[in-house]
């Protein structure tokens, strides 16, 4: 009887800690580093100093489609090219290996020139 109580007492802390160990870890909250409106038929460039991973979200508030190219000017690469449906949004994730803070220069080439009802937000875990 005493041995089973000792065994139970020894296993109790492990049983209490096990759900904490296997629980999903909360990710860092994203902060919006830059954002604004996009003009139709123009290229808008946004400069951001942020962490290694950024998320670029573009929202089409218009009732027509948005044709768009998102480019990383600093690293000379195209991140995304496509059309965003009316009332929808598209998110692009990009990351860079290096020690933060990292400078990004993102260009939004809007080829739709019928409206100015588009917005963007660049977010990261840390903005500098």
PDB file of N, CA and C in Angstrom, residues 66-121:
ATOM      1  N   UNK A  66      -8.052  42.450 -59.287  1.00  0.00           N
ATOM      2  CA  UNK A  66      -6.821  43.227 -59.131  1.00  0.00           C
ATOM      3  C   UNK A  66      -5.660  42.418 -59.697  1.00  0.00           C
ATOM      4  N   UNK A  67      -5.028  42.907 -60.773  1.00  0.00           N
ATOM      5  CA  UNK A  67      -3.841  42.266 -61.339  1.00  0.00           C
ATOM      6  C   UNK A  67      -2.622  42.914 -60.702  1.00  0.00           C
ATOM      7  N   UNK A  68      -1.746  42.067 -60.143  1.00  0.00           N
ATOM      8  CA  UNK A  68      -0.688  42.594 -59.282  1.00  0.00           C
ATOM      9  C   UNK A  68       0.569  41.748 -59.382  1.00  0.00           C
ATOM     10  N   UNK A  69       1.729  42.413 -59.253  1.00  0.00           N
ATOM     11  CA  UNK A  69       3.022  41.747 -59.121  1.00  0.00           C
ATOM     12  C   UNK A  69       3.666  42.298 -57.856  1.00  0.00           C
ATOM     13  N   UNK A  70       4.109  41.395 -56.966  1.00  0.00           N
ATOM     14  CA  UNK A  70       4.799  41.800 -55.744  1.00  0.00           C
ATOM     15  C   UNK A  70       6.261  41.399 -55.905  1.00  0.00           C
ATOM     16  N   UNK A  71       7.161  42.388 -55.756  1.00  0.00           N
ATOM     17  CA  UNK A  71       8.591  42.146 -55.961  1.00  0.00           C
ATOM     18  C   UNK A  71       9.390  42.575 -54.733  1.00  0.00           C
ATOM     19  N   UNK A  72      10.490  41.867 -54.472  1.00  0.00           N
ATOM     20  CA  UNK A  72      11.468  42.281 -53.476  1.00  0.00           C
ATOM     21  C   UNK A  72      12.562  43.011 -54.240  1.00  0.00           C
ATOM     22  N   UNK A  73      12.583  44.316 -54.143  1.00  0.00           N
ATOM     23  CA  UNK A  73      13.518  45.132 -54.914  1.00  0.00           C
ATOM     24  C   UNK A  73      14.944  44.927 -54.419  1.00  0.00           C
ATOM     25  N   UNK A  74      15.125  44.786 -53.109  1.00  0.00           N
ATOM     26  CA  UNK A  74      16.459  44.641 -52.538  1.00  0.00           C
ATOM     27  C   UNK A  74      17.155  43.383 -53.035  1.00  0.00           C
ATOM     28  N   UNK A  75      16.442  42.278 -53.090  1.00  0.00           N
ATOM     29  CA  UNK A  75      17.013  40.998 -53.491  1.00  0.00           C
ATOM     30  C   UNK A  75      16.738  40.652 -54.954  1.00  0.00           C
ATOM     31  N   UNK A  76      16.105  41.561 -55.668  1.00  0.00           N
ATOM     32  CA  UNK A  76      15.826  41.423 -57.105  1.00  0.00           C
ATOM     33  C   UNK A  76      15.114  40.115 -57.440  1.00  0.00           C
ATOM     34  N   UNK A  77      13.998  39.853 -56.725  1.00  0.00           N
ATOM     35  CA  UNK A  77      13.222  38.657 -57.047  1.00  0.00           C
ATOM     36  C   UNK A  77      11.727  38.945 -56.969  1.00  0.00           C
ATOM     37  N   UNK A  78      11.007  38.247 -57.812  1.00  0.00           N
ATOM     38  CA  UNK A  78       9.550  38.372 -57.847  1.00  0.00           C
ATOM     39  C   UNK A  78       8.968  37.430 -56.811  1.00  0.00           C
ATOM     40  N   UNK A  79       8.135  37.966 -55.912  1.00  0.00           N
ATOM     41  CA  UNK A  79       7.549  37.159 -54.848  1.00  0.00           C
ATOM     42  C   UNK A  79       6.227  36.529 -55.262  1.00  0.00           C
ATOM     43  N   UNK A  80       5.430  37.250 -56.030  1.00  0.00           N
ATOM     44  CA  UNK A  80       4.125  36.727 -56.445  1.00  0.00           C
ATOM     45  C   UNK A  80       3.609  37.533 -57.622  1.00  0.00           C
ATOM     46  N   UNK A  81       2.889  36.843 -58.504  1.00  0.00           N
ATOM     47  CA  UNK A  81       2.239  37.496 -59.650  1.00  0.00           C
ATOM     48  C   UNK A  81       0.908  36.806 -59.844  1.00  0.00           C
ATOM     49  N   UNK A  82      -0.157  37.601 -59.937  1.00  0.00           N
ATOM     50  CA  UNK A  82      -1.464  37.000 -60.146  1.00  0.00           C
ATOM     51  C   UNK A  82      -2.581  38.012 -60.043  1.00  0.00           C
ATOM     52  N   UNK A  83      -3.785  37.470 -59.923  1.00  0.00           N
ATOM     53  CA  UNK A  83      -4.992  38.285 -59.838  1.00  0.00           C
ATOM     54  C   UNK A  83      -5.698  37.972 -58.525  1.00  0.00           C
ATOM     55  N   UNK A  84      -6.138  39.024 -57.847  1.00  0.00           N
ATOM     56  CA  UNK A  84      -6.899  38.869 -56.607  1.00  0.00           C
ATOM     57  C   UNK A  84      -8.353  39.169 -56.931  1.00  0.00           C
ATOM     58  N   UNK A  85      -9.215  38.244 -56.584  1.00  0.00           N
ATOM     59  CA  UNK A  85     -10.645  38.374 -56.884  1.00  0.00           C
ATOM     60  C   UNK A  85     -11.259  39.512 -56.072  1.00  0.00           C
ATOM     61  N   UNK A  86     -12.395  40.031 -56.511  1.00  0.00           N
ATOM     62  CA  UNK A  86     -13.068  41.113 -55.777  1.00  0.00           C
ATOM     63  C   UNK A  86     -13.420  40.689 -54.349  1.00  0.00           C
ATOM     64  N   UNK A  87     -13.095  41.557 -53.402  1.00  0.00           N
ATOM     65  CA  UNK A  87     -13.401  41.314 -52.001  1.00  0.00           C
ATOM     66  C   UNK A  87     -12.491  40.314 -51.317  1.00  0.00           C
ATOM     67  N   UNK A  88     -11.458  39.835 -51.992  1.00  0.00           N
ATOM     68  CA  UNK A  88     -10.559  38.820 -51.429  1.00  0.00           C
ATOM     69  C   UNK A  88      -9.202  39.435 -51.116  1.00  0.00           C
ATOM     70  N   UNK A  89      -8.360  38.641 -50.434  1.00  0.00           N
ATOM     71  CA  UNK A  89      -7.006  39.076 -50.137  1.00  0.00           C
ATOM     72  C   UNK A  89      -6.030  37.931 -50.405  1.00  0.00           C
ATOM     73  N   UNK A  90      -4.777  38.295 -50.560  1.00  0.00           N
ATOM     74  CA  UNK A  90      -3.727  37.303 -50.794  1.00  0.00           C
ATOM     75  C   UNK A  90      -2.546  37.648 -49.893  1.00  0.00           C
ATOM     76  N   UNK A  91      -1.969  36.619 -49.271  1.00  0.00           N
ATOM     77  CA  UNK A  91      -0.828  36.810 -48.380  1.00  0.00           C
ATOM     78  C   UNK A  91       0.381  36.083 -48.949  1.00  0.00           C
ATOM     79  N   UNK A  92       1.512  36.774 -48.938  1.00  0.00           N
ATOM     80  CA  UNK A  92       2.782  36.225 -49.404  1.00  0.00           C
ATOM     81  C   UNK A  92       3.746  36.241 -48.222  1.00  0.00           C
ATOM     82  N   UNK A  93       4.454  35.129 -48.032  1.00  0.00           N
ATOM     83  CA  UNK A  93       5.445  35.032 -46.958  1.00  0.00           C
ATOM     84  C   UNK A  93       6.823  34.980 -47.585  1.00  0.00           C
ATOM     85  N   UNK A  94       7.746  35.746 -47.053  1.00  0.00           N
ATOM     86  CA  UNK A  94       9.123  35.695 -47.523  1.00  0.00           C
ATOM     87  C   UNK A  94      10.045  35.771 -46.316  1.00  0.00           C
ATOM     88  N   UNK A  95      11.181  35.117 -46.443  1.00  0.00           N
ATOM     89  CA  UNK A  95      12.144  35.148 -45.353  1.00  0.00           C
ATOM     90  C   UNK A  95      13.556  35.269 -45.904  1.00  0.00           C
ATOM     91  N   UNK A  96      14.432  35.796 -45.060  1.00  0.00           N
ATOM     92  CA  UNK A  96      15.814  36.033 -45.433  1.00  0.00           C
ATOM     93  C   UNK A  96      16.679  35.504 -44.299  1.00  0.00           C
ATOM     94  N   UNK A  97      17.738  34.789 -44.649  1.00  0.00           N
ATOM     95  CA  UNK A  97      18.660  34.307 -43.646  1.00  0.00           C
ATOM     96  C   UNK A  97      19.607  35.439 -43.274  1.00  0.00           C
ATOM     97  N   UNK A  98      19.656  35.770 -42.007  1.00  0.00           N
ATOM     98  CA  UNK A  98      20.547  36.824 -41.552  1.00  0.00           C
ATOM     99  C   UNK A  98      20.172  37.292 -40.163  1.00  0.00           C
ATOM    100  N   UNK A  99      20.978  38.153 -39.644  1.00  0.00           N
ATOM    101  CA  UNK A  99      20.767  38.699 -38.303  1.00  0.00           C
ATOM    102  C   UNK A  99      19.863  39.921 -38.408  1.00  0.00           C
ATOM    103  N   UNK A 100      18.728  39.924 -37.670  1.00  0.00           N
ATOM    104  CA  UNK A 100      17.853  41.092 -37.731  1.00  0.00           C
ATOM    105  C   UNK A 100      18.508  42.296 -37.068  1.00  0.00           C
ATOM    106  N   UNK A 101      18.175  43.487 -37.431  1.00  0.00           N
ATOM    107  CA  UNK A 101      17.135  43.905 -38.361  1.00  0.00           C
ATOM    108  C   UNK A 101      17.569  43.761 -39.821  1.00  0.00           C
ATOM    109  N   UNK A 102      16.608  43.390 -40.640  1.00  0.00           N
ATOM    110  CA  UNK A 102      16.841  43.188 -42.068  1.00  0.00           C
ATOM    111  C   UNK A 102      15.985  44.185 -42.841  1.00  0.00           C
ATOM    112  N   UNK A 103      16.595  44.837 -43.808  1.00  0.00           N
ATOM    113  CA  UNK A 103      15.880  45.814 -44.623  1.00  0.00           C
ATOM    114  C   UNK A 103      15.217  45.160 -45.823  1.00  0.00           C
ATOM    115  N   UNK A 104      13.979  45.507 -46.027  1.00  0.00           N
ATOM    116  CA  UNK A 104      13.215  45.025 -47.184  1.00  0.00           C
ATOM    117  C   UNK A 104      12.719  46.239 -47.956  1.00  0.00           C
ATOM    118  N   UNK A 105      12.699  46.115 -49.256  1.00  0.00           N
ATOM    119  CA  UNK A 105      12.047  47.114 -50.104  1.00  0.00           C
ATOM    120  C   UNK A 105      11.123  46.334 -51.031  1.00  0.00           C
ATOM    121  N   UNK A 106       9.831  46.479 -50.801  1.00  0.00           N
ATOM    122  CA  UNK A 106       8.827  45.715 -51.525  1.00  0.00           C
ATOM    123  C   UNK A 106       8.119  46.637 -52.511  1.00  0.00           C
ATOM    124  N   UNK A 107       8.023  46.189 -53.758  1.00  0.00           N
ATOM    125  CA  UNK A 107       7.337  46.959 -54.804  1.00  0.00           C
ATOM    126  C   UNK A 107       6.051  46.237 -55.188  1.00  0.00           C
ATOM    127  N   UNK A 108       4.986  47.007 -55.299  1.00  0.00           N
ATOM    128  CA  UNK A 108       3.684  46.504 -55.729  1.00  0.00           C
ATOM    129  C   UNK A 108       3.387  47.113 -57.092  1.00  0.00           C
ATOM    130  N   UNK A 109       3.458  46.301 -58.142  1.00  0.00           N
ATOM    131  CA  UNK A 109       3.159  46.762 -59.498  1.00  0.00           C
ATOM    132  C   UNK A 109       1.694  46.448 -59.786  1.00  0.00           C
ATOM    133  N   UNK A 110       0.841  47.460 -59.720  1.00  0.00           N
ATOM    134  CA  UNK A 110      -0.590  47.277 -59.963  1.00  0.00           C
ATOM    135  C   UNK A 110      -0.851  47.575 -61.431  1.00  0.00           C
ATOM    136  N   UNK A 111      -1.303  46.570 -62.179  1.00  0.00           N
ATOM    137  CA  UNK A 111      -1.602  46.790 -63.591  1.00  0.00           C
ATOM    138  C   UNK A 111      -3.073  47.115 -63.812  1.00  0.00           C
ATOM    139  N   UNK A 112      -3.919  46.838 -62.848  1.00  0.00           N
ATOM    140  CA  UNK A 112      -5.331  47.236 -62.951  1.00  0.00           C
ATOM    141  C   UNK A 112      -5.409  48.738 -62.727  1.00  0.00           C
ATOM    142  N   UNK A 113      -5.967  49.454 -63.682  1.00  0.00           N
ATOM    143  CA  UNK A 113      -6.009  50.910 -63.525  1.00  0.00           C
ATOM    144  C   UNK A 113      -7.426  51.447 -63.404  1.00  0.00           C
ATOM    145  N   UNK A 114      -8.369  50.591 -63.048  1.00  0.00           N
ATOM    146  CA  UNK A 114      -9.759  51.025 -62.965  1.00  0.00           C
ATOM    147  C   UNK A 114     -10.141  51.565 -61.596  1.00  0.00           C
ATOM    148  N   UNK A 115      -9.352  51.280 -60.576  1.00  0.00           N
ATOM    149  CA  UNK A 115      -9.741  51.656 -59.224  1.00  0.00           C
ATOM    150  C   UNK A 115      -8.510  51.903 -58.370  1.00  0.00           C
ATOM    151  N   UNK A 116      -8.715  52.587 -57.252  1.00  0.00           N
ATOM    152  CA  UNK A 116      -7.680  52.791 -56.253  1.00  0.00           C
ATOM    153  C   UNK A 116      -8.116  52.175 -54.925  1.00  0.00           C
ATOM    154  N   UNK A 117      -8.947  51.167 -54.988  1.00  0.00           N
ATOM    155  CA  UNK A 117      -9.557  50.592 -53.794  1.00  0.00           C
ATOM    156  C   UNK A 117      -8.824  49.323 -53.367  1.00  0.00           C
ATOM    157  N   UNK A 118      -7.478  49.424 -53.232  1.00  0.00           N
ATOM    158  CA  UNK A 118      -6.653  48.293 -52.837  1.00  0.00           C
ATOM    159  C   UNK A 118      -5.783  48.719 -51.660  1.00  0.00           C
ATOM    160  N   UNK A 119      -5.525  47.801 -50.726  1.00  0.00           N
ATOM    161  CA  UNK A 119      -4.661  48.109 -49.586  1.00  0.00           C
ATOM    162  C   UNK A 119      -3.645  46.992 -49.389  1.00  0.00           C
ATOM    163  N   UNK A 120      -2.543  47.338 -48.700  1.00  0.00           N
ATOM    164  CA  UNK A 120      -1.523  46.348 -48.376  1.00  0.00           C
ATOM    165  C   UNK A 120      -1.087  46.535 -46.926  1.00  0.00           C
ATOM    166  N   UNK A 121      -0.547  45.467 -46.354  1.00  0.00           N
ATOM    167  CA  UNK A 121       0.043  45.514 -45.011  1.00  0.00           C
ATOM    168  C   UNK A 121       1.231  44.565 -44.995  1.00  0.00           C
TER     169      UNK A 121
END
